[in-house]
Tab-separated table of C-alpha atoms in Angstrom:
chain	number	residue	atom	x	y	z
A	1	UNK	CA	150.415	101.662	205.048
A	2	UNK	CA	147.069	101.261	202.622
A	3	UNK	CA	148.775	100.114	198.879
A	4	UNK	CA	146.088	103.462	198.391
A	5	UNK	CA	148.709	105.770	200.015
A	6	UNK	CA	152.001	104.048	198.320
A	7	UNK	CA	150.732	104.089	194.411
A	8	UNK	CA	147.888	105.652	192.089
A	9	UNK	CA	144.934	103.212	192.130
A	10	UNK	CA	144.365	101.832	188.747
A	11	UNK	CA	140.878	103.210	188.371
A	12	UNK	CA	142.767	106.597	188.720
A	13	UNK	CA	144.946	105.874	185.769
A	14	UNK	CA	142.444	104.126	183.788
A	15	UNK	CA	140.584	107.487	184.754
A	16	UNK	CA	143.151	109.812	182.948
A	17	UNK	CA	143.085	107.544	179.900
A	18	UNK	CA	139.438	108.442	179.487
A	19	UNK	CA	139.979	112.396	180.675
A	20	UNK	CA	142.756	112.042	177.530
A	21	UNK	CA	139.870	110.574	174.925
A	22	UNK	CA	137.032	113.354	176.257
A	23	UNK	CA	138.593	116.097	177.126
A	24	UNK	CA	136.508	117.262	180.063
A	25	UNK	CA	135.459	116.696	183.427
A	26	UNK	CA	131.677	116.610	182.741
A	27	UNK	CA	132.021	113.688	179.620
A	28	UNK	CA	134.353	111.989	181.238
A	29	UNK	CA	131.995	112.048	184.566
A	30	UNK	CA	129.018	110.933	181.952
A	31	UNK	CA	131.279	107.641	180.393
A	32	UNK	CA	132.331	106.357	183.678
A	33	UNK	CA	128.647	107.005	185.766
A	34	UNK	CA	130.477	109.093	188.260
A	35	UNK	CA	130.062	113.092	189.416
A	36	UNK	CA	131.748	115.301	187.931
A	37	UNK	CA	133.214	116.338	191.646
A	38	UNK	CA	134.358	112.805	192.105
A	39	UNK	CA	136.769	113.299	188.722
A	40	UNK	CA	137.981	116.560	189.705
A	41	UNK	CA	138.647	114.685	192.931
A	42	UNK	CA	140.622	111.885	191.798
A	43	UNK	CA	142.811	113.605	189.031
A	44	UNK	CA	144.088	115.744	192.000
A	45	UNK	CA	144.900	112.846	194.345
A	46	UNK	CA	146.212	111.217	191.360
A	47	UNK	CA	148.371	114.339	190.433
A	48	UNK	CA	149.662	114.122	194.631
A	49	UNK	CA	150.885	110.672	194.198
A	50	UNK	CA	152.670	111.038	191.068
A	51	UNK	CA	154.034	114.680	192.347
A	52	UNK	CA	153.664	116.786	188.643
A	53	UNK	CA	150.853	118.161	187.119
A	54	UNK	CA	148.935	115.810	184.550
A	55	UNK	CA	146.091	118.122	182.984
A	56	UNK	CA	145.782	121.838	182.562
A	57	UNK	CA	142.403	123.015	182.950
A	58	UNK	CA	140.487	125.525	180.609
A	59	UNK	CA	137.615	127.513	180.244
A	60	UNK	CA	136.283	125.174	177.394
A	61	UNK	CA	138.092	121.825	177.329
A	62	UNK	CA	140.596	120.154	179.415
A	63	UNK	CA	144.539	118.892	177.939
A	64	UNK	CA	147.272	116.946	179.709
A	65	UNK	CA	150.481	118.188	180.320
A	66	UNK	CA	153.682	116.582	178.842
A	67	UNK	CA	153.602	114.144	182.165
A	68	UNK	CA	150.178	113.669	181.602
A	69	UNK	CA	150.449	112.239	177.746
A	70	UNK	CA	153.316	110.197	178.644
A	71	UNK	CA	152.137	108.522	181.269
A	72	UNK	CA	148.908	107.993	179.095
A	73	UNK	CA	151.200	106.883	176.229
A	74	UNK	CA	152.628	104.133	178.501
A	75	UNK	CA	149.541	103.158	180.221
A	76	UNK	CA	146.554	102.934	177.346
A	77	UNK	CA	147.319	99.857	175.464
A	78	UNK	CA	146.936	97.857	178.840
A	79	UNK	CA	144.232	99.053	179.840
A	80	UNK	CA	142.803	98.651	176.107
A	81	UNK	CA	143.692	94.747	176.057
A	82	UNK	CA	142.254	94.616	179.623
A	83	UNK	CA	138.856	95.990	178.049
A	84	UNK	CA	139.055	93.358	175.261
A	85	UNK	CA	139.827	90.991	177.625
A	86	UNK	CA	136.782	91.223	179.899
A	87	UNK	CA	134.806	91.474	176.563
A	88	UNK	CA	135.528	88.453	175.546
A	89	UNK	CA	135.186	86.582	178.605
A	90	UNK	CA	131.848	87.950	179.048
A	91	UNK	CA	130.915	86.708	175.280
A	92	UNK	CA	132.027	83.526	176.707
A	93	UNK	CA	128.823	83.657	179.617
A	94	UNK	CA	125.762	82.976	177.448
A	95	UNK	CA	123.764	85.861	175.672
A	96	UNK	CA	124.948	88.564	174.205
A	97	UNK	CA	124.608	91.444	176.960
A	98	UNK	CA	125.427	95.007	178.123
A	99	UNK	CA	124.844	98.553	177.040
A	100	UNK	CA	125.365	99.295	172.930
A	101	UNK	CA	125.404	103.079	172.064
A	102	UNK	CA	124.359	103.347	168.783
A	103	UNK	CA	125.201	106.755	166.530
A	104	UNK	CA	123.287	107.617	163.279
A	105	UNK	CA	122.473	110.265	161.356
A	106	UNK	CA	118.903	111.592	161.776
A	107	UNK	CA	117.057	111.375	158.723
A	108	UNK	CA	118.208	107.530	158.206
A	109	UNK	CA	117.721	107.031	162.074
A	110	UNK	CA	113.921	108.104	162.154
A	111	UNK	CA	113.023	106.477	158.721
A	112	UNK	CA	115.517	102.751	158.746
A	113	UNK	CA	116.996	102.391	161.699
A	114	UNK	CA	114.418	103.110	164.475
A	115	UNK	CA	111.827	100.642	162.948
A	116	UNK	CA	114.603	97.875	163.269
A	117	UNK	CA	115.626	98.345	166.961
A	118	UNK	CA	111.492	96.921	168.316
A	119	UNK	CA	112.702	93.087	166.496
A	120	UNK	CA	116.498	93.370	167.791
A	121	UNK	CA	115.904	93.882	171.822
A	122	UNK	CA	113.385	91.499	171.692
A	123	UNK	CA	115.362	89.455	170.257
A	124	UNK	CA	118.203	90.114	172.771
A	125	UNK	CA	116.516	91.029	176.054
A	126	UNK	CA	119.917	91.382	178.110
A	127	UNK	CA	121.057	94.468	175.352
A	128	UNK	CA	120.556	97.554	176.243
A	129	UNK	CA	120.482	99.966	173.606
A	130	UNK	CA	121.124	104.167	173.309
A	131	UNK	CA	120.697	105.154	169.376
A	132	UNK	CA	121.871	109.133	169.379
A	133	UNK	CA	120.563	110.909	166.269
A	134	UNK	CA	123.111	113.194	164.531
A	135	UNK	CA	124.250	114.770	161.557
A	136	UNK	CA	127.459	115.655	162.222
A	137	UNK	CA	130.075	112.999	162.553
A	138	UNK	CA	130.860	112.185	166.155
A	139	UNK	CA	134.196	111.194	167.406
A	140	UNK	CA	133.582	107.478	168.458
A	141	UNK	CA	136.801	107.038	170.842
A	142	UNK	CA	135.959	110.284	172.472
A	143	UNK	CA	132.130	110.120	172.843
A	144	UNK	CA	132.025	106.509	174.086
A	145	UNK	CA	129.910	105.081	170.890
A	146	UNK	CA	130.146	101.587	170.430
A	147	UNK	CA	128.967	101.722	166.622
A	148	UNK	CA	128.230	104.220	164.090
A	149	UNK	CA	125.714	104.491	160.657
A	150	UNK	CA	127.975	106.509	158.162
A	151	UNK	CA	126.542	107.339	154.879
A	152	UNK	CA	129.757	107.852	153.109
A	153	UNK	CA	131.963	106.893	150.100
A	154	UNK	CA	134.811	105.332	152.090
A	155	UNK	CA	135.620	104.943	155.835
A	156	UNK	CA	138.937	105.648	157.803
A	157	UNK	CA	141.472	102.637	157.663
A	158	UNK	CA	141.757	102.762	161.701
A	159	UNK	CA	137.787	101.538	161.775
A	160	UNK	CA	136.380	98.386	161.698
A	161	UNK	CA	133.457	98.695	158.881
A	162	UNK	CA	130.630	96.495	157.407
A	163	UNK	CA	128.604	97.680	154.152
A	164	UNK	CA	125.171	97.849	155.511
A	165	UNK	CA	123.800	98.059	151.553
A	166	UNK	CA	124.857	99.843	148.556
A	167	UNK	CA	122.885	103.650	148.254
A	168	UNK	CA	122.911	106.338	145.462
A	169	UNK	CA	121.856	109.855	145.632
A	170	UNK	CA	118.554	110.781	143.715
A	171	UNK	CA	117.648	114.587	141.447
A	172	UNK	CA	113.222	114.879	142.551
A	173	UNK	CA	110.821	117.327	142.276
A	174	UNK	CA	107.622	117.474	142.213
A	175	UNK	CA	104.950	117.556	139.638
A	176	UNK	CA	103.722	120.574	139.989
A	177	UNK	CA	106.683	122.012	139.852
A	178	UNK	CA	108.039	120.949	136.863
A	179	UNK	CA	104.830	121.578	135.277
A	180	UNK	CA	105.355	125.555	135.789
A	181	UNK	CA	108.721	125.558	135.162
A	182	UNK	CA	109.721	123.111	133.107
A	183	UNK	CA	111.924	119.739	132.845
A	184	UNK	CA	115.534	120.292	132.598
A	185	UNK	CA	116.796	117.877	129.742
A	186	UNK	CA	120.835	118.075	130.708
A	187	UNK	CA	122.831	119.120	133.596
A	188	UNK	CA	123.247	122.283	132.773
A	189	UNK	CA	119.904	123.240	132.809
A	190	UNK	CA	119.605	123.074	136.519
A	191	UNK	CA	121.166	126.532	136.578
A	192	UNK	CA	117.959	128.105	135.500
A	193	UNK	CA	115.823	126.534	138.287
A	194	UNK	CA	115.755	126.693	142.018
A	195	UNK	CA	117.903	123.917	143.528
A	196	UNK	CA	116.982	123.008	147.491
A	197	UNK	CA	120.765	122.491	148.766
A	198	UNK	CA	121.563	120.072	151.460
A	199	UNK	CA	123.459	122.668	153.965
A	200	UNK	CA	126.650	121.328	155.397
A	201	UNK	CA	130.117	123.338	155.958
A	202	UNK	CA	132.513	123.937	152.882
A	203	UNK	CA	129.661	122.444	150.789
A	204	UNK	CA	130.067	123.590	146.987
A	205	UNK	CA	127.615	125.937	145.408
A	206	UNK	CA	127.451	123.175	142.753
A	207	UNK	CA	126.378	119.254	141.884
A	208	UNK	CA	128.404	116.990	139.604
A	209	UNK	CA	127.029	114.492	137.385
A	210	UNK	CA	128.077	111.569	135.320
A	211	UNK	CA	126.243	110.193	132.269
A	212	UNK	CA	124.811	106.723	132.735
A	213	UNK	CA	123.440	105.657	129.405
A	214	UNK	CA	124.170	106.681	125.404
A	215	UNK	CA	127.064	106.735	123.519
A	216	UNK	CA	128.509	109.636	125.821
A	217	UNK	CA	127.926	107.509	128.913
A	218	UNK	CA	130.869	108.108	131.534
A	219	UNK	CA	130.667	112.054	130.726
A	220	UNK	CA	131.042	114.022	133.744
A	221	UNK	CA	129.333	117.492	134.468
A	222	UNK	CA	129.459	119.729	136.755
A	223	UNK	CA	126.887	122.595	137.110
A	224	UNK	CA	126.984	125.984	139.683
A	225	UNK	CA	123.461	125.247	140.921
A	226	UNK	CA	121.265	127.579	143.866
A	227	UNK	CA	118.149	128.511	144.925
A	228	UNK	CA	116.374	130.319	148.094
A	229	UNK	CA	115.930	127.162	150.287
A	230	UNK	CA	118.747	125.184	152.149
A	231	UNK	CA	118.903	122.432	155.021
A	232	UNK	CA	120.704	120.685	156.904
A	233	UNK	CA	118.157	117.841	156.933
A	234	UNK	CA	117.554	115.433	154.114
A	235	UNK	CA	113.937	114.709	155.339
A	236	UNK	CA	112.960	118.570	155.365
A	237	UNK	CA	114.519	119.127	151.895
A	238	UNK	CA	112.148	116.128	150.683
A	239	UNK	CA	108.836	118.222	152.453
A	240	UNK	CA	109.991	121.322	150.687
A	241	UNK	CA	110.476	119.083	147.166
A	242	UNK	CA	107.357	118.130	147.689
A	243	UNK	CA	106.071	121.865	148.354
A	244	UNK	CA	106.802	122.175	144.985
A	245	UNK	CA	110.095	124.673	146.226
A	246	UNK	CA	112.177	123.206	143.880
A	247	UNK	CA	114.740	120.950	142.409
A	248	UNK	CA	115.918	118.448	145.309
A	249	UNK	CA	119.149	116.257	145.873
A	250	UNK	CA	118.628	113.375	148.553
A	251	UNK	CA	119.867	110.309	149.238
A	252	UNK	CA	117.551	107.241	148.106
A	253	UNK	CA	116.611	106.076	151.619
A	254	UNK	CA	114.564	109.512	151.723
A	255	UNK	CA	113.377	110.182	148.231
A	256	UNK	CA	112.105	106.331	146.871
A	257	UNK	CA	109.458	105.949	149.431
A	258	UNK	CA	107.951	109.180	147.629
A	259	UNK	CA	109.060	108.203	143.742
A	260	UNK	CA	107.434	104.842	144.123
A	261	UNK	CA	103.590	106.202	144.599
A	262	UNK	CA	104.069	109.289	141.994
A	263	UNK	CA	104.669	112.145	144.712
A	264	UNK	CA	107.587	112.901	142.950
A	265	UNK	CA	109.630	112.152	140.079
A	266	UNK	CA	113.162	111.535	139.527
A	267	UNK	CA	114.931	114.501	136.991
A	268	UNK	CA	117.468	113.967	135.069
A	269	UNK	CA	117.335	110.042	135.109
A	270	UNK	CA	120.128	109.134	132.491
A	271	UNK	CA	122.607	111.019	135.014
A	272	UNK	CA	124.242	109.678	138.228
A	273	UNK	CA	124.690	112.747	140.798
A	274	UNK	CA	128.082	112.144	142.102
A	275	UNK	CA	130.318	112.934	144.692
A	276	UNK	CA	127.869	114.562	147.208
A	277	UNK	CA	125.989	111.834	149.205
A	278	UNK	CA	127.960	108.271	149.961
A	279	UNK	CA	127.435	105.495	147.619
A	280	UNK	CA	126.993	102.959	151.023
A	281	UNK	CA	125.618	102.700	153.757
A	282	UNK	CA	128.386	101.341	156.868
A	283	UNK	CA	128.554	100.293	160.093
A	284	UNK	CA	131.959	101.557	161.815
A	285	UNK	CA	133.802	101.414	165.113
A	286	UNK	CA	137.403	101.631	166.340
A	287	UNK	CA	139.533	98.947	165.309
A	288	UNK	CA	140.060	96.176	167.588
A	289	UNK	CA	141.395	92.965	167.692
A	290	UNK	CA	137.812	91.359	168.567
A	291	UNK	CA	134.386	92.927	167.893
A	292	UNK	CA	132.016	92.609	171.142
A	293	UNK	CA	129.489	90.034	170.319
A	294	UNK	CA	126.935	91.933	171.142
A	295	UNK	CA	128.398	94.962	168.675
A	296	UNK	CA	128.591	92.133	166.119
A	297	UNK	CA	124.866	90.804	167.043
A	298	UNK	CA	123.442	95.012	165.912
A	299	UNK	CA	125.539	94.575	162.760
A	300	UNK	CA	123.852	91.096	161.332
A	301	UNK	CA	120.440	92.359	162.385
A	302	UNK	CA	121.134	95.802	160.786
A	303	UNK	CA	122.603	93.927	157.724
A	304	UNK	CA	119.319	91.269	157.351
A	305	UNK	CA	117.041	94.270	157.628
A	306	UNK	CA	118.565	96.682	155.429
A	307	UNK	CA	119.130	92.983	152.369
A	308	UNK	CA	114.902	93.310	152.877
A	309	UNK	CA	114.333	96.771	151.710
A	310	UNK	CA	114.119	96.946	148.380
């Protein structure tokens, strides 16, 4: 009798270990380059040869059973130290190589990142590379990412991170628009003027500031702030800033290509904005106990090109 017929095949298992991380057919189909049939498939036969049920299926996700997270529980860290394993042989066999999926939000992505990635797969022609452009913050376990961009004031203890370069948030409008209404002289001015608000969930009707200069310096403020523009999308806040809609909060990366020729010009400049935009820019992953070379190969380039912007 076939060692098939008298035990789960180990793809199987290693199978269910992803199924655990996605949480449905289709993205687990899409991280292993199989059909979506062909998981279905093999969860079932898996689910014969172990004789209880190992996943519940939903109308919107998929979740394991109590079998089905012990046996995942028990399985996972081998097949996690097999991964690492393999990695680092294959780090062993010349260039760095393989597929990199890259995750970054997309303001940064289309203004730092994307000019970087030309020099880096030339570079390393045997590194293929899949940058994904998102705001929101993606699960990097789950979603198969091998590295994310995070513009953020810390990152979570369980990830790897390298500080890509220090970044502060920036108070712009444009000329015009000061000119017809004014130039607010202290925080608490801004609650007289419209104020083009970065839209994100839970976000607070209101920016905080902290004095940088003078004998108050270190003074915090904090100031209800609104106005009849918001979006989700630091570059499109910057076109409407320079629309003259407003009063605009955005990260440097997207205001200081526009402060340097006079487009726009920085408010408030004695006071740091705080606590709304990260103060660096980072590289994260997963913890392991060995970074891929070729993860490690994105970070230095990302690093060297980010040192030369100024």
């Amino acid at each position: 009798m076939s060692a098939r017929k008298n035990s789960p095949l180990l793809d199987d298992l290693h199978l269910l270990t992803v199924l655990a991380q996605v949480r449905s057919f289709t993205k687990a189909a899409r991280r292993l380059g199989v059909s979506k049939a062909s998981v279905s498939t093999r969860i079932a036969s898996l689910e014969r040869a172990v004789g209880v049920p190992l996943v519940r299926r939903t109308t919107r996700s998929v979740v394991l059973t109590d079998a089905g997270l012990q046996l995942v529980e028990d399985i996972e860290p081998s097949f996690v130290r097999i991964e690492q394993s393999l990695s680092s042989v294959k780090d062993l066999a010349g260039n760095p190589r393989g597929l990199l999926r890259l995750s970054a939000p997309v303001a940064l992505g289309r203004q730092r990142i994307a000019p970087m990635i030309p020099a880096f797969l030339q570079r390393y022609p045997e590194i293929r590379l899949e940058l994904d452009l998102s705001d929101r913050f993606v699960n990097l376990a789950q979603e198969g990412f091998d590295l994310a961009i995070r513009h953020a004031q810390t990152v979570p203890e369980t990830h790897v991170a390298w500080v890509l370069r220090e970044s502060r948030s920036l108070l712009v409008a444009s000329h015009d628009y000061l000119e017809r209404h004014g130039v607010p002289r202290h925080p608490a001015d801004l609650s007289r003027h419209e104020c083009l608000m970065y839209l994100r969930d839970g976000s607070a009707q209101s920016w905080s500031f902290e004095r940088e200069s003078g004998r108050k310096r270190g003074e915090r403020v904090g100031v209800p702030v609104g106005g009849r523009f918001k979006a989700n999308n630091s570059e499109v806040l910057r076109e409407a800033v320079l629309g003259g809609l407003g009063i605009g909060l955005l990260p440097d990366f997207t205001a200081v290509d526009e402060l340097r020729p006079g487009r726009l010009a920085q408010v408030l400049p004695d006071w740091k904005p705080v606590g709304f935009f990260g103060d660096q820019l980072f590289a994260i992953r997963p913890w392991t106990r060995q970074v891929p070379r070729a993860v490690q190969c994105l970070v230095n380039h990302l690093r060297q090109d980010f040192a030369a912007i100024t």
